[in-house]
JSON list of C-alpha atoms in Angstrom, two decimals:
[
{"chain": "Y", "resi": 7, "resn": "MET", "atom": "CA", "xyz": [-24.10, 96.52, -58.40]},
{"chain": "Y", "resi": 8, "resn": "ARG", "atom": "CA", "xyz": [-22.14, 95.73, -55.25]},
{"chain": "Y", "resi": 9, "resn": "ARG", "atom": "CA", "xyz": [-21.01, 92.16, -54.60]},
{"chain": "Y", "resi": 10, "resn": "PRO", "atom": "CA", "xyz": [-22.07, 90.60, -51.29]},
{"chain": "Y", "resi": 11, "resn": "PRO", "atom": "CA", "xyz": [-19.29, 90.44, -48.72]},
{"chain": "Y", "resi": 12, "resn": "VAL", "atom": "CA", "xyz": [-17.28, 87.19, -48.76]},
{"chain": "Y", "resi": 13, "resn": "SER", "atom": "CA", "xyz": [-17.00, 85.39, -45.44]},
{"chain": "Y", "resi": 14, "resn": "ALA", "atom": "CA", "xyz": [-13.46, 84.42, -44.45]},
{"chain": "Y", "resi": 15, "resn": "PHE", "atom": "CA", "xyz": [-11.56, 83.17, -41.42]},
{"chain": "Y", "resi": 16, "resn": "THR", "atom": "CA", "xyz": [-9.97, 85.84, -39.35]},
{"chain": "Y", "resi": 17, "resn": "ILE", "atom": "CA", "xyz": [-6.61, 85.17, -37.75]},
{"chain": "Y", "resi": 18, "resn": "VAL", "atom": "CA", "xyz": [-8.34, 84.81, -34.39]},
{"chain": "Y", "resi": 19, "resn": "GLU", "atom": "CA", "xyz": [-10.81, 82.26, -35.76]},
{"chain": "Y", "resi": 20, "resn": "ALA", "atom": "CA", "xyz": [-8.00, 80.28, -37.39]},
{"chain": "Y", "resi": 21, "resn": "LEU", "atom": "CA", "xyz": [-6.07, 80.21, -34.12]},
{"chain": "Y", "resi": 22, "resn": "ILE", "atom": "CA", "xyz": [-9.16, 79.02, -32.27]},
{"chain": "Y", "resi": 23, "resn": "LEU", "atom": "CA", "xyz": [-9.67, 76.25, -34.84]},
{"chain": "Y", "resi": 24, "resn": "LEU", "atom": "CA", "xyz": [-6.04, 75.15, -34.59]},
{"chain": "Y", "resi": 25, "resn": "GLY", "atom": "CA", "xyz": [-6.28, 75.16, -30.81]},
{"chain": "Y", "resi": 26, "resn": "THR", "atom": "CA", "xyz": [-9.41, 73.00, -30.93]},
{"chain": "Y", "resi": 27, "resn": "ILE", "atom": "CA", "xyz": [-7.71, 70.53, -33.27]},
{"chain": "Y", "resi": 28, "resn": "SER", "atom": "CA", "xyz": [-4.67, 70.37, -30.99]},
{"chain": "Y", "resi": 29, "resn": "VAL", "atom": "CA", "xyz": [-6.87, 69.63, -27.98]},
{"chain": "Y", "resi": 30, "resn": "LEU", "atom": "CA", "xyz": [-8.68, 66.87, -29.89]},
{"chain": "Y", "resi": 31, "resn": "ILE", "atom": "CA", "xyz": [-5.37, 65.31, -30.95]},
{"chain": "Y", "resi": 32, "resn": "ALA", "atom": "CA", "xyz": [-4.10, 65.45, -27.37]},
{"chain": "Y", "resi": 33, "resn": "LEU", "atom": "CA", "xyz": [-7.26, 63.68, -26.21]},
{"chain": "Y", "resi": 34, "resn": "LEU", "atom": "CA", "xyz": [-7.27, 61.07, -28.97]},
{"chain": "Y", "resi": 35, "resn": "LEU", "atom": "CA", "xyz": [-3.60, 60.03, -28.89]},
{"chain": "Y", "resi": 36, "resn": "PRO", "atom": "CA", "xyz": [-3.79, 58.33, -25.47]},
{"chain": "Y", "resi": 37, "resn": "LEU", "atom": "CA", "xyz": [-6.94, 56.53, -26.59]},
{"chain": "Y", "resi": 38, "resn": "LEU", "atom": "CA", "xyz": [-5.22, 55.33, -29.76]},
{"chain": "Y", "resi": 39, "resn": "HIS", "atom": "CA", "xyz": [-2.19, 54.21, -27.75]},
{"chain": "Y", "resi": 40, "resn": "ALA", "atom": "CA", "xyz": [-4.40, 52.37, -25.27]},
{"chain": "Y", "resi": 41, "resn": "GLY", "atom": "CA", "xyz": [-6.27, 50.70, -28.12]},
{"chain": "Y", "resi": 42, "resn": "ARG", "atom": "CA", "xyz": [-3.02, 49.56, -29.71]},
{"chain": "Y", "resi": 43, "resn": "ARG", "atom": "CA", "xyz": [-1.74, 48.30, -26.36]},
{"chain": "Y", "resi": 44, "resn": "ASN", "atom": "CA", "xyz": [-4.91, 46.32, -25.74]},
{"chain": "Y", "resi": 45, "resn": "ALA", "atom": "CA", "xyz": [-4.68, 44.79, -29.20]},
{"chain": "Y", "resi": 46, "resn": "GLN", "atom": "CA", "xyz": [-1.07, 43.74, -28.49]},
{"chain": "Y", "resi": 47, "resn": "LYS", "atom": "CA", "xyz": [-2.10, 42.18, -25.19]},
{"chain": "Y", "resi": 48, "resn": "SER", "atom": "CA", "xyz": [-4.87, 40.22, -26.88]},
{"chain": "Y", "resi": 49, "resn": "SER", "atom": "CA", "xyz": [-2.54, 39.04, -29.66]},
{"chain": "Y", "resi": 50, "resn": "ASN", "atom": "CA", "xyz": [0.06, 37.99, -27.11]},
{"chain": "Y", "resi": 51, "resn": "GLN", "atom": "CA", "xyz": [-2.43, 35.84, -25.22]},
{"chain": "Y", "resi": 52, "resn": "THR", "atom": "CA", "xyz": [-3.49, 34.22, -28.49]},
{"chain": "Y", "resi": 53, "resn": "GLN", "atom": "CA", "xyz": [0.13, 33.47, -29.38]},
{"chain": "Y", "resi": 54, "resn": "LEU", "atom": "CA", "xyz": [0.90, 31.95, -25.99]},
{"chain": "Y", "resi": 55, "resn": "ARG", "atom": "CA", "xyz": [-2.15, 29.72, -26.23]},
{"chain": "Y", "resi": 56, "resn": "GLY", "atom": "CA", "xyz": [-1.24, 28.80, -29.82]},
{"chain": "Y", "resi": 57, "resn": "ILE", "atom": "CA", "xyz": [2.30, 27.76, -28.88]},
{"chain": "Y", "resi": 58, "resn": "HIS", "atom": "CA", "xyz": [0.99, 25.50, -26.13]},
{"chain": "Y", "resi": 59, "resn": "ARG", "atom": "CA", "xyz": [-1.60, 24.06, -28.48]},
{"chain": "Y", "resi": 60, "resn": "SER", "atom": "CA", "xyz": [1.17, 23.38, -30.99]},
{"chain": "Y", "resi": 61, "resn": "PHE", "atom": "CA", "xyz": [3.03, 21.38, -28.35]},
{"chain": "Y", "resi": 62, "resn": "VAL", "atom": "CA", "xyz": [-0.09, 19.25, -27.87]},
{"chain": "Y", "resi": 63, "resn": "VAL", "atom": "CA", "xyz": [-0.69, 18.75, -31.59]},
{"chain": "Y", "resi": 64, "resn": "TRP", "atom": "CA", "xyz": [3.00, 17.95, -32.14]},
{"chain": "Y", "resi": 65, "resn": "THR", "atom": "CA", "xyz": [2.85, 15.12, -29.61]},
{"chain": "Y", "resi": 66, "resn": "GLN", "atom": "CA", "xyz": [-0.39, 13.78, -31.05]},
{"chain": "Y", "resi": 67, "resn": "SER", "atom": "CA", "xyz": [1.14, 13.65, -34.51]},
{"chain": "Y", "resi": 68, "resn": "SER", "atom": "CA", "xyz": [3.68, 11.00, -33.47]},
{"chain": "Y", "resi": 69, "resn": "LYS", "atom": "CA", "xyz": [2.70, 9.18, -30.29]},
{"chain": "Y", "resi": 70, "resn": "HIS", "atom": "CA", "xyz": [4.77, 6.47, -28.64]},
{"chain": "Y", "resi": 71, "resn": "PRO", "atom": "CA", "xyz": [3.46, 3.77, -26.28]},
{"chain": "Y", "resi": 72, "resn": "VAL", "atom": "CA", "xyz": [4.84, 5.68, -23.28]},
{"chain": "Y", "resi": 73, "resn": "GLY", "atom": "CA", "xyz": [3.68, 9.25, -22.55]},
{"chain": "Y", "resi": 74, "resn": "PRO", "atom": "CA", "xyz": [3.44, 11.72, -25.46]},
{"chain": "Y", "resi": 75, "resn": "TYR", "atom": "CA", "xyz": [5.79, 14.33, -24.05]},
{"chain": "Y", "resi": 76, "resn": "TYR", "atom": "CA", "xyz": [6.16, 17.81, -25.51]},
{"chain": "Y", "resi": 77, "resn": "PRO", "atom": "CA", "xyz": [9.33, 18.64, -27.50]},
{"chain": "Y", "resi": 78, "resn": "GLY", "atom": "CA", "xyz": [12.49, 18.36, -25.43]},
{"chain": "Y", "resi": 79, "resn": "LEU", "atom": "CA", "xyz": [11.76, 14.99, -23.81]},
{"chain": "Y", "resi": 80, "resn": "ASN", "atom": "CA", "xyz": [12.13, 11.55, -25.36]},
{"chain": "Y", "resi": 81, "resn": "ARG", "atom": "CA", "xyz": [8.55, 10.38, -25.77]},
{"chain": "Y", "resi": 82, "resn": "GLU", "atom": "CA", "xyz": [9.44, 6.79, -24.86]},
{"chain": "Y", "resi": 83, "resn": "THR", "atom": "CA", "xyz": [11.63, 7.36, -21.80]},
{"chain": "Y", "resi": 84, "resn": "GLY", "atom": "CA", "xyz": [10.72, 10.87, -20.64]},
{"chain": "Y", "resi": 85, "resn": "GLN", "atom": "CA", "xyz": [14.41, 11.73, -20.53]},
{"chain": "Y", "resi": 86, "resn": "VAL", "atom": "CA", "xyz": [15.84, 15.00, -21.86]},
{"chain": "Y", "resi": 87, "resn": "ILE", "atom": "CA", "xyz": [16.81, 14.62, -25.51]},
{"chain": "Y", "resi": 88, "resn": "PRO", "atom": "CA", "xyz": [20.59, 15.11, -25.97]},
{"chain": "Y", "resi": 89, "resn": "ASP", "atom": "CA", "xyz": [21.99, 17.79, -28.26]},
{"chain": "Y", "resi": 90, "resn": "GLY", "atom": "CA", "xyz": [20.62, 17.22, -31.76]},
{"chain": "Y", "resi": 91, "resn": "GLU", "atom": "CA", "xyz": [19.28, 13.73, -31.11]},
{"chain": "Y", "resi": 92, "resn": "ARG", "atom": "CA", "xyz": [16.07, 12.97, -33.01]},
{"chain": "Y", "resi": 93, "resn": "THR", "atom": "CA", "xyz": [15.62, 16.63, -33.83]},
{"chain": "Y", "resi": 94, "resn": "GLY", "atom": "CA", "xyz": [18.59, 17.64, -35.95]},
{"chain": "Y", "resi": 95, "resn": "PHE", "atom": "CA", "xyz": [18.65, 20.94, -34.06]},
{"chain": "Y", "resi": 96, "resn": "SER", "atom": "CA", "xyz": [21.44, 22.35, -31.95]},
{"chain": "Y", "resi": 97, "resn": "GLY", "atom": "CA", "xyz": [20.85, 22.30, -28.22]},
{"chain": "Y", "resi": 98, "resn": "ASP", "atom": "CA", "xyz": [19.53, 19.64, -25.88]},
{"chain": "Y", "resi": 99, "resn": "GLY", "atom": "CA", "xyz": [15.94, 19.44, -24.70]},
{"chain": "Y", "resi": 100, "resn": "THR", "atom": "CA", "xyz": [16.50, 21.68, -21.70]},
{"chain": "Y", "resi": 101, "resn": "GLN", "atom": "CA", "xyz": [16.89, 24.69, -23.98]},
{"chain": "Y", "resi": 102, "resn": "PRO", "atom": "CA", "xyz": [13.66, 26.46, -25.01]},
{"chain": "Y", "resi": 103, "resn": "ALA", "atom": "CA", "xyz": [15.11, 27.16, -28.47]},
{"chain": "Y", "resi": 104, "resn": "ALA", "atom": "CA", "xyz": [15.56, 23.42, -29.08]},
{"chain": "Y", "resi": 105, "resn": "ARG", "atom": "CA", "xyz": [11.93, 22.85, -28.06]},
{"chain": "Y", "resi": 106, "resn": "LEU", "atom": "CA", "xyz": [10.52, 25.57, -30.32]},
{"chain": "Y", "resi": 107, "resn": "ALA", "atom": "CA", "xyz": [12.64, 24.78, -33.38]},
{"chain": "Y", "resi": 108, "resn": "PRO", "atom": "CA", "xyz": [10.86, 21.49, -34.26]},
{"chain": "Y", "resi": 109, "resn": "LEU", "atom": "CA", "xyz": [7.50, 23.29, -34.21]},
{"chain": "Y", "resi": 110, "resn": "ILE", "atom": "CA", "xyz": [8.72, 25.90, -36.68]},
{"chain": "Y", "resi": 111, "resn": "ALA", "atom": "CA", "xyz": [10.39, 23.32, -38.92]},
{"chain": "Y", "resi": 112, "resn": "ALA", "atom": "CA", "xyz": [7.15, 21.33, -39.05]},
{"chain": "Y", "resi": 113, "resn": "ASN", "atom": "CA", "xyz": [5.12, 24.50, -39.77]},
{"chain": "Y", "resi": 114, "resn": "PHE", "atom": "CA", "xyz": [3.05, 24.24, -36.60]},
{"chain": "Y", "resi": 115, "resn": "ILE", "atom": "CA", "xyz": [3.98, 27.86, -35.86]},
{"chain": "Y", "resi": 116, "resn": "THR", "atom": "CA", "xyz": [5.78, 30.64, -37.73]},
{"chain": "Y", "resi": 117, "resn": "PRO", "atom": "CA", "xyz": [8.91, 32.52, -36.53]},
{"chain": "Y", "resi": 118, "resn": "ASP", "atom": "CA", "xyz": [6.99, 35.72, -35.78]},
{"chain": "Y", "resi": 119, "resn": "TYR", "atom": "CA", "xyz": [4.49, 33.78, -33.65]},
{"chain": "Y", "resi": 120, "resn": "ILE", "atom": "CA", "xyz": [7.04, 33.30, -30.86]},
{"chain": "Y", "resi": 121, "resn": "ILE", "atom": "CA", "xyz": [7.75, 37.05, -30.63]},
{"chain": "Y", "resi": 122, "resn": "ASN", "atom": "CA", "xyz": [5.67, 39.10, -28.18]},
{"chain": "Y", "resi": 123, "resn": "PRO", "atom": "CA", "xyz": [3.94, 41.92, -30.16]},
{"chain": "Y", "resi": 124, "resn": "ASN", "atom": "CA", "xyz": [5.30, 44.45, -27.64]},
{"chain": "Y", "resi": 125, "resn": "ASP", "atom": "CA", "xyz": [8.86, 43.09, -27.68]},
{"chain": "Y", "resi": 126, "resn": "LYS", "atom": "CA", "xyz": [11.29, 45.65, -29.11]},
{"chain": "Y", "resi": 127, "resn": "VAL", "atom": "CA", "xyz": [14.39, 43.44, -28.75]},
{"chain": "Y", "resi": 128, "resn": "LYS", "atom": "CA", "xyz": [13.69, 39.96, -30.09]},
{"chain": "Y", "resi": 129, "resn": "LYS", "atom": "CA", "xyz": [13.70, 39.36, -33.86]},
{"chain": "Y", "resi": 130, "resn": "PRO", "atom": "CA", "xyz": [12.23, 36.43, -35.83]},
{"chain": "Y", "resi": 131, "resn": "ILE", "atom": "CA", "xyz": [14.59, 34.02, -37.56]},
{"chain": "Y", "resi": 132, "resn": "VAL", "atom": "CA", "xyz": [14.71, 34.21, -41.34]},
{"chain": "Y", "resi": 133, "resn": "PHE", "atom": "CA", "xyz": [15.24, 31.81, -44.21]},
{"chain": "Y", "resi": 134, "resn": "ASP", "atom": "CA", "xyz": [18.82, 31.05, -45.17]},
{"chain": "Y", "resi": 135, "resn": "GLN", "atom": "CA", "xyz": [19.44, 30.82, -48.91]},
{"chain": "Y", "resi": 136, "resn": "THR", "atom": "CA", "xyz": [22.15, 28.32, -49.87]},
{"chain": "Y", "resi": 137, "resn": "PRO", "atom": "CA", "xyz": [24.21, 28.61, -53.10]},
{"chain": "Y", "resi": 138, "resn": "THR", "atom": "CA", "xyz": [22.18, 25.73, -54.55]},
{"chain": "Y", "resi": 139, "resn": "GLY", "atom": "CA", "xyz": [18.93, 27.56, -53.92]},
{"chain": "Y", "resi": 140, "resn": "THR", "atom": "CA", "xyz": [17.82, 25.42, -50.99]},
{"chain": "Y", "resi": 141, "resn": "GLN", "atom": "CA", "xyz": [16.07, 27.36, -48.25]},
{"chain": "Y", "resi": 142, "resn": "SER", "atom": "CA", "xyz": [15.97, 26.55, -44.57]},
{"chain": "Y", "resi": 143, "resn": "TYR", "atom": "CA", "xyz": [15.50, 28.46, -41.36]},
{"chain": "Y", "resi": 144, "resn": "ALA", "atom": "CA", "xyz": [18.57, 29.86, -39.66]},
{"chain": "Y", "resi": 145, "resn": "ALA", "atom": "CA", "xyz": [19.44, 28.40, -36.26]},
{"chain": "Y", "resi": 146, "resn": "LEU", "atom": "CA", "xyz": [17.00, 29.47, -33.55]},
{"chain": "Y", "resi": 147, "resn": "THR", "atom": "CA", "xyz": [18.61, 31.21, -30.57]},
{"chain": "Y", "resi": 148, "resn": "ASN", "atom": "CA", "xyz": [17.28, 33.03, -27.53]},
{"chain": "Y", "resi": 149, "resn": "GLU", "atom": "CA", "xyz": [17.37, 36.22, -29.60]},
{"chain": "Y", "resi": 150, "resn": "ASN", "atom": "CA", "xyz": [14.48, 34.86, -31.66]},
{"chain": "Y", "resi": 151, "resn": "TYR", "atom": "CA", "xyz": [11.71, 34.27, -29.12]},
{"chain": "Y", "resi": 152, "resn": "SER", "atom": "CA", "xyz": [10.06, 36.17, -26.27]},
{"chain": "Y", "resi": 153, "resn": "TYR", "atom": "CA", "xyz": [8.71, 33.48, -24.02]},
{"chain": "Y", "resi": 154, "resn": "SER", "atom": "CA", "xyz": [9.77, 31.30, -21.08]},
{"chain": "Y", "resi": 155, "resn": "MET", "atom": "CA", "xyz": [8.78, 27.70, -20.44]},
{"chain": "Y", "resi": 156, "resn": "LEU", "atom": "CA", "xyz": [8.87, 25.02, -17.78]},
{"chain": "Y", "resi": 157, "resn": "ALA", "atom": "CA", "xyz": [12.42, 24.01, -16.86]},
{"chain": "Y", "resi": 158, "resn": "LEU", "atom": "CA", "xyz": [13.50, 20.47, -17.71]},
{"chain": "Y", "resi": 159, "resn": "PRO", "atom": "CA", "xyz": [14.04, 17.95, -16.33]},
{"chain": "Y", "resi": 160, "resn": "GLY", "atom": "CA", "xyz": [12.91, 19.29, -12.94]},
{"chain": "Y", "resi": 161, "resn": "SER", "atom": "CA", "xyz": [11.33, 16.98, -10.38]},
{"chain": "Y", "resi": 162, "resn": "GLU", "atom": "CA", "xyz": [9.26, 14.00, -11.48]},
{"chain": "Y", "resi": 163, "resn": "ASN", "atom": "CA", "xyz": [6.09, 15.95, -10.69]},
{"chain": "Y", "resi": 164, "resn": "THR", "atom": "CA", "xyz": [7.07, 19.03, -12.68]},
{"chain": "Y", "resi": 165, "resn": "LYS", "atom": "CA", "xyz": [8.36, 16.91, -15.58]},
{"chain": "Y", "resi": 166, "resn": "ALA", "atom": "CA", "xyz": [5.00, 15.13, -15.58]},
{"chain": "Y", "resi": 167, "resn": "GLU", "atom": "CA", "xyz": [3.44, 18.42, -16.70]},
{"chain": "Y", "resi": 168, "resn": "TRP", "atom": "CA", "xyz": [5.54, 18.52, -19.90]},
{"chain": "Y", "resi": 169, "resn": "GLN", "atom": "CA", "xyz": [2.76, 16.62, -21.61]},
{"chain": "Y", "resi": 170, "resn": "GLU", "atom": "CA", "xyz": [-0.98, 17.12, -22.02]},
{"chain": "Y", "resi": 171, "resn": "THR", "atom": "CA", "xyz": [-2.48, 16.77, -18.53]},
{"chain": "Y", "resi": 172, "resn": "LEU", "atom": "CA", "xyz": [-5.25, 19.39, -18.71]},
{"chain": "Y", "resi": 173, "resn": "ASN", "atom": "CA", "xyz": [-4.04, 20.63, -15.32]},
{"chain": "Y", "resi": 174, "resn": "PRO", "atom": "CA", "xyz": [-5.30, 24.20, -14.74]},
{"chain": "Y", "resi": 175, "resn": "ALA", "atom": "CA", "xyz": [-2.91, 24.64, -11.79]},
{"chain": "Y", "resi": 176, "resn": "ALA", "atom": "CA", "xyz": [0.33, 23.98, -13.71]},
{"chain": "Y", "resi": 177, "resn": "VAL", "atom": "CA", "xyz": [1.90, 27.03, -15.41]},
{"chain": "Y", "resi": 178, "resn": "VAL", "atom": "CA", "xyz": [4.01, 25.91, -18.38]},
{"chain": "Y", "resi": 179, "resn": "LEU", "atom": "CA", "xyz": [4.58, 29.05, -20.53]},
{"chain": "Y", "resi": 180, "resn": "SER", "atom": "CA", "xyz": [4.82, 32.78, -19.90]},
{"chain": "Y", "resi": 181, "resn": "ASP", "atom": "CA", "xyz": [6.19, 36.11, -21.01]},
{"chain": "Y", "resi": 182, "resn": "ARG", "atom": "CA", "xyz": [9.85, 36.22, -20.07]},
{"chain": "Y", "resi": 183, "resn": "ALA", "atom": "CA", "xyz": [11.40, 37.87, -17.03]},
{"chain": "Y", "resi": 184, "resn": "ILE", "atom": "CA", "xyz": [13.89, 40.67, -17.74]},
{"chain": "Y", "resi": 185, "resn": "GLY", "atom": "CA", "xyz": [16.63, 41.66, -15.30]},
{"chain": "Y", "resi": 186, "resn": "SER", "atom": "CA", "xyz": [18.99, 39.81, -12.99]},
{"chain": "Y", "resi": 187, "resn": "GLY", "atom": "CA", "xyz": [16.63, 38.82, -10.18]},
{"chain": "Y", "resi": 188, "resn": "PRO", "atom": "CA", "xyz": [13.45, 39.69, -8.29]},
{"chain": "Y", "resi": 189, "resn": "ASN", "atom": "CA", "xyz": [14.74, 43.10, -7.15]},
{"chain": "Y", "resi": 190, "resn": "ASP", "atom": "CA", "xyz": [15.05, 44.51, -10.68]},
{"chain": "Y", "resi": 191, "resn": "ILE", "atom": "CA", "xyz": [12.64, 42.22, -12.48]},
{"chain": "Y", "resi": 192, "resn": "SER", "atom": "CA", "xyz": [10.57, 43.63, -15.35]},
{"chain": "Y", "resi": 193, "resn": "SER", "atom": "CA", "xyz": [8.84, 42.45, -18.51]},
{"chain": "Y", "resi": 194, "resn": "VAL", "atom": "CA", "xyz": [8.15, 43.80, -21.97]},
{"chain": "Y", "resi": 195, "resn": "TRP", "atom": "CA", "xyz": [5.04, 45.38, -20.43]},
{"chain": "Y", "resi": 196, "resn": "THR", "atom": "CA", "xyz": [6.78, 47.20, -17.55]},
{"chain": "Y", "resi": 197, "resn": "ASP", "atom": "CA", "xyz": [9.60, 49.72, -17.15]},
{"chain": "Y", "resi": 198, "resn": "PRO", "atom": "CA", "xyz": [13.16, 48.35, -17.02]},
{"chain": "Y", "resi": 199, "resn": "ASP", "atom": "CA", "xyz": [14.53, 47.67, -13.50]},
{"chain": "Y", "resi": 200, "resn": "SER", "atom": "CA", "xyz": [11.10, 48.50, -12.05]},
{"chain": "Y", "resi": 201, "resn": "GLY", "atom": "CA", "xyz": [10.90, 45.45, -9.81]},
{"chain": "Y", "resi": 202, "resn": "ALA", "atom": "CA", "xyz": [7.50, 44.75, -11.36]},
{"chain": "Y", "resi": 203, "resn": "TRP", "atom": "CA", "xyz": [6.62, 41.94, -13.75]},
{"chain": "Y", "resi": 204, "resn": "LEU", "atom": "CA", "xyz": [3.32, 41.56, -15.52]},
{"chain": "Y", "resi": 205, "resn": "GLY", "atom": "CA", "xyz": [2.46, 39.46, -18.52]},
{"chain": "Y", "resi": 206, "resn": "GLY", "atom": "CA", "xyz": [0.70, 36.46, -19.94]},
{"chain": "Y", "resi": 207, "resn": "ILE", "atom": "CA", "xyz": [0.86, 32.87, -18.73]},
{"chain": "Y", "resi": 208, "resn": "VAL", "atom": "CA", "xyz": [-0.44, 29.56, -20.06]},
{"chain": "Y", "resi": 209, "resn": "ARG", "atom": "CA", "xyz": [-1.58, 26.69, -17.88]},
{"chain": "Y", "resi": 210, "resn": "ASN", "atom": "CA", "xyz": [-1.49, 23.07, -18.98]},
{"chain": "Y", "resi": 211, "resn": "ASP", "atom": "CA", "xyz": [-5.21, 23.02, -19.74]},
{"chain": "Y", "resi": 212, "resn": "ASN", "atom": "CA", "xyz": [-4.45, 25.60, -22.49]},
{"chain": "Y", "resi": 213, "resn": "SER", "atom": "CA", "xyz": [-6.06, 28.43, -20.51]},
{"chain": "Y", "resi": 214, "resn": "THR", "atom": "CA", "xyz": [-4.34, 31.81, -20.42]},
{"chain": "Y", "resi": 215, "resn": "SER", "atom": "CA", "xyz": [-4.45, 34.83, -18.17]},
{"chain": "Y", "resi": 216, "resn": "ARG", "atom": "CA", "xyz": [-2.67, 38.13, -17.67]},
{"chain": "Y", "resi": 217, "resn": "GLU", "atom": "CA", "xyz": [-0.98, 38.33, -14.30]},
{"chain": "Y", "resi": 218, "resn": "GLU", "atom": "CA", "xyz": [0.26, 41.40, -12.44]},
{"chain": "Y", "resi": 219, "resn": "THR", "atom": "CA", "xyz": [2.93, 39.49, -10.54]},
{"chain": "Y", "resi": 220, "resn": "HIS", "atom": "CA", "xyz": [5.26, 36.54, -11.10]},
{"chain": "Y", "resi": 221, "resn": "ILE", "atom": "CA", "xyz": [4.32, 35.11, -7.69]},
{"chain": "Y", "resi": 222, "resn": "LEU", "atom": "CA", "xyz": [1.23, 33.03, -8.41]},
{"chain": "Y", "resi": 223, "resn": "ASN", "atom": "CA", "xyz": [-1.32, 31.48, -6.08]},
{"chain": "Y", "resi": 224, "resn": "ASP", "atom": "CA", "xyz": [-2.01, 27.77, -5.68]},
{"chain": "Y", "resi": 225, "resn": "THR", "atom": "CA", "xyz": [0.03, 26.17, -8.44]},
{"chain": "Y", "resi": 226, "resn": "GLN", "atom": "CA", "xyz": [0.38, 22.39, -8.51]},
{"chain": "Y", "resi": 227, "resn": "TYR", "atom": "CA", "xyz": [2.50, 20.07, -10.62]},
{"chain": "Y", "resi": 228, "resn": "GLY", "atom": "CA", "xyz": [1.77, 16.39, -11.08]},
{"chain": "Y", "resi": 229, "resn": "GLU", "atom": "CA", "xyz": [0.89, 14.79, -7.76]},
{"chain": "Y", "resi": 230, "resn": "GLY", "atom": "CA", "xyz": [2.94, 17.31, -5.79]},
{"chain": "Y", "resi": 231, "resn": "ASP", "atom": "CA", "xyz": [1.70, 19.58, -3.04]},
{"chain": "Y", "resi": 232, "resn": "ILE", "atom": "CA", "xyz": [-0.19, 22.79, -3.77]},
{"chain": "Y", "resi": 233, "resn": "ASN", "atom": "CA", "xyz": [2.11, 25.83, -3.75]},
{"chain": "Y", "resi": 234, "resn": "PRO", "atom": "CA", "xyz": [0.22, 28.71, -2.05]},
{"chain": "Y", "resi": 235, "resn": "LEU", "atom": "CA", "xyz": [2.76, 31.28, -3.33]},
{"chain": "Y", "resi": 236, "resn": "ASP", "atom": "CA", "xyz": [4.89, 30.22, -6.28]},
{"chain": "Y", "resi": 237, "resn": "ASP", "atom": "CA", "xyz": [7.56, 32.49, -7.77]},
{"chain": "Y", "resi": 238, "resn": "VAL", "atom": "CA", "xyz": [7.63, 30.95, -11.23]},
{"chain": "Y", "resi": 239, "resn": "PHE", "atom": "CA", "xyz": [11.04, 32.48, -12.01]},
{"chain": "Y", "resi": 240, "resn": "ALA", "atom": "CA", "xyz": [12.73, 31.08, -8.88]},
{"chain": "Y", "resi": 241, "resn": "ASP", "atom": "CA", "xyz": [14.26, 27.60, -8.69]},
{"chain": "Y", "resi": 242, "resn": "GLU", "atom": "CA", "xyz": [13.37, 26.11, -5.33]},
{"chain": "Y", "resi": 243, "resn": "PRO", "atom": "CA", "xyz": [15.56, 23.03, -4.63]},
{"chain": "Y", "resi": 244, "resn": "ASP", "atom": "CA", "xyz": [13.66, 19.78, -4.07]},
{"chain": "Y", "resi": 245, "resn": "ALA", "atom": "CA", "xyz": [10.32, 21.49, -4.62]},
{"chain": "Y", "resi": 246, "resn": "ASP", "atom": "CA", "xyz": [7.46, 20.59, -6.93]},
{"chain": "Y", "resi": 247, "resn": "ASP", "atom": "CA", "xyz": [6.86, 24.20, -7.91]},
{"chain": "Y", "resi": 248, "resn": "GLY", "atom": "CA", "xyz": [6.97, 26.07, -11.18]},
{"chain": "Y", "resi": 249, "resn": "PHE", "atom": "CA", "xyz": [10.27, 27.24, -12.61]},
{"chain": "Y", "resi": 250, "resn": "LEU", "atom": "CA", "xyz": [10.13, 28.91, -16.02]},
{"chain": "Y", "resi": 251, "resn": "VAL", "atom": "CA", "xyz": [13.36, 29.43, -17.96]},
{"chain": "Y", "resi": 252, "resn": "HIS", "atom": "CA", "xyz": [14.18, 31.51, -21.00]},
{"chain": "Y", "resi": 253, "resn": "GLU", "atom": "CA", "xyz": [17.68, 30.67, -22.25]},
{"chain": "Y", "resi": 254, "resn": "ASP", "atom": "CA", "xyz": [18.63, 27.26, -20.87]},
{"chain": "Y", "resi": 255, "resn": "ALA", "atom": "CA", "xyz": [17.89, 24.80, -18.08]},
{"chain": "Y", "resi": 256, "resn": "THR", "atom": "CA", "xyz": [18.80, 27.21, -15.28]},
{"chain": "Y", "resi": 257, "resn": "THR", "atom": "CA", "xyz": [18.43, 30.78, -16.60]},
{"chain": "Y", "resi": 258, "resn": "ALA", "atom": "CA", "xyz": [15.06, 32.36, -15.83]},
{"chain": "Y", "resi": 259, "resn": "TYR", "atom": "CA", "xyz": [16.03, 35.98, -16.53]},
{"chain": "Y", "resi": 260, "resn": "SER", "atom": "CA", "xyz": [17.07, 37.60, -19.80]},
{"chain": "Y", "resi": 261, "resn": "ALA", "atom": "CA", "xyz": [19.34, 40.64, -19.91]},
{"chain": "Y", "resi": 262, "resn": "GLU", "atom": "CA", "xyz": [16.88, 42.77, -21.87]}
]
């Protein structure tokens, strides 16, 4: 009795199948990449909002009779805190690292929370282990965070926004600017030296948005005038406009 013929793939059929799989992979990979990118963008906005909210909660946890300023300013006088004073951390209150360090030490945020999910350069700080077994965080530097924040002390009107004002026109935090100036500006979301910045910002009412330019419309700080076009990474002398810094009181741009 003859056995029925056994069906099997021919070489041609196998090649067709492999070709179909390759086409599907080619179609799916961009979708997967886009999905991952969108998830990173969403996480980044959440982190920016969370950092700002931590500033607010930090001030509420220890109010003084005069203005509950965010970290970096003396809550009684509104003056920039000198190096190490009242914080125990290196750097005066003009430095973003010295403003973020108290939040981490008090467990308001974690070290990875101040790193943009799409940032390939910055690394979170880690615990230092002493010979006696005591653990503490290593010193926070500008290598350990991705974001920029309002320069201090600034004008009286801009400094007035370094506390909870619920002002939707005052930008206080953002993704950092990379480069040396506006001609080669970029961000972690754009190509290096592209002259294009896009990223997340936080306003002082704790609202966030993704912007396609660093020149923003109609910002306002304190009781100052409305700024129709405000380059938030440019320091305009004697102006009540936004100026966001990354490394210290005057440096808006990071090298990479």
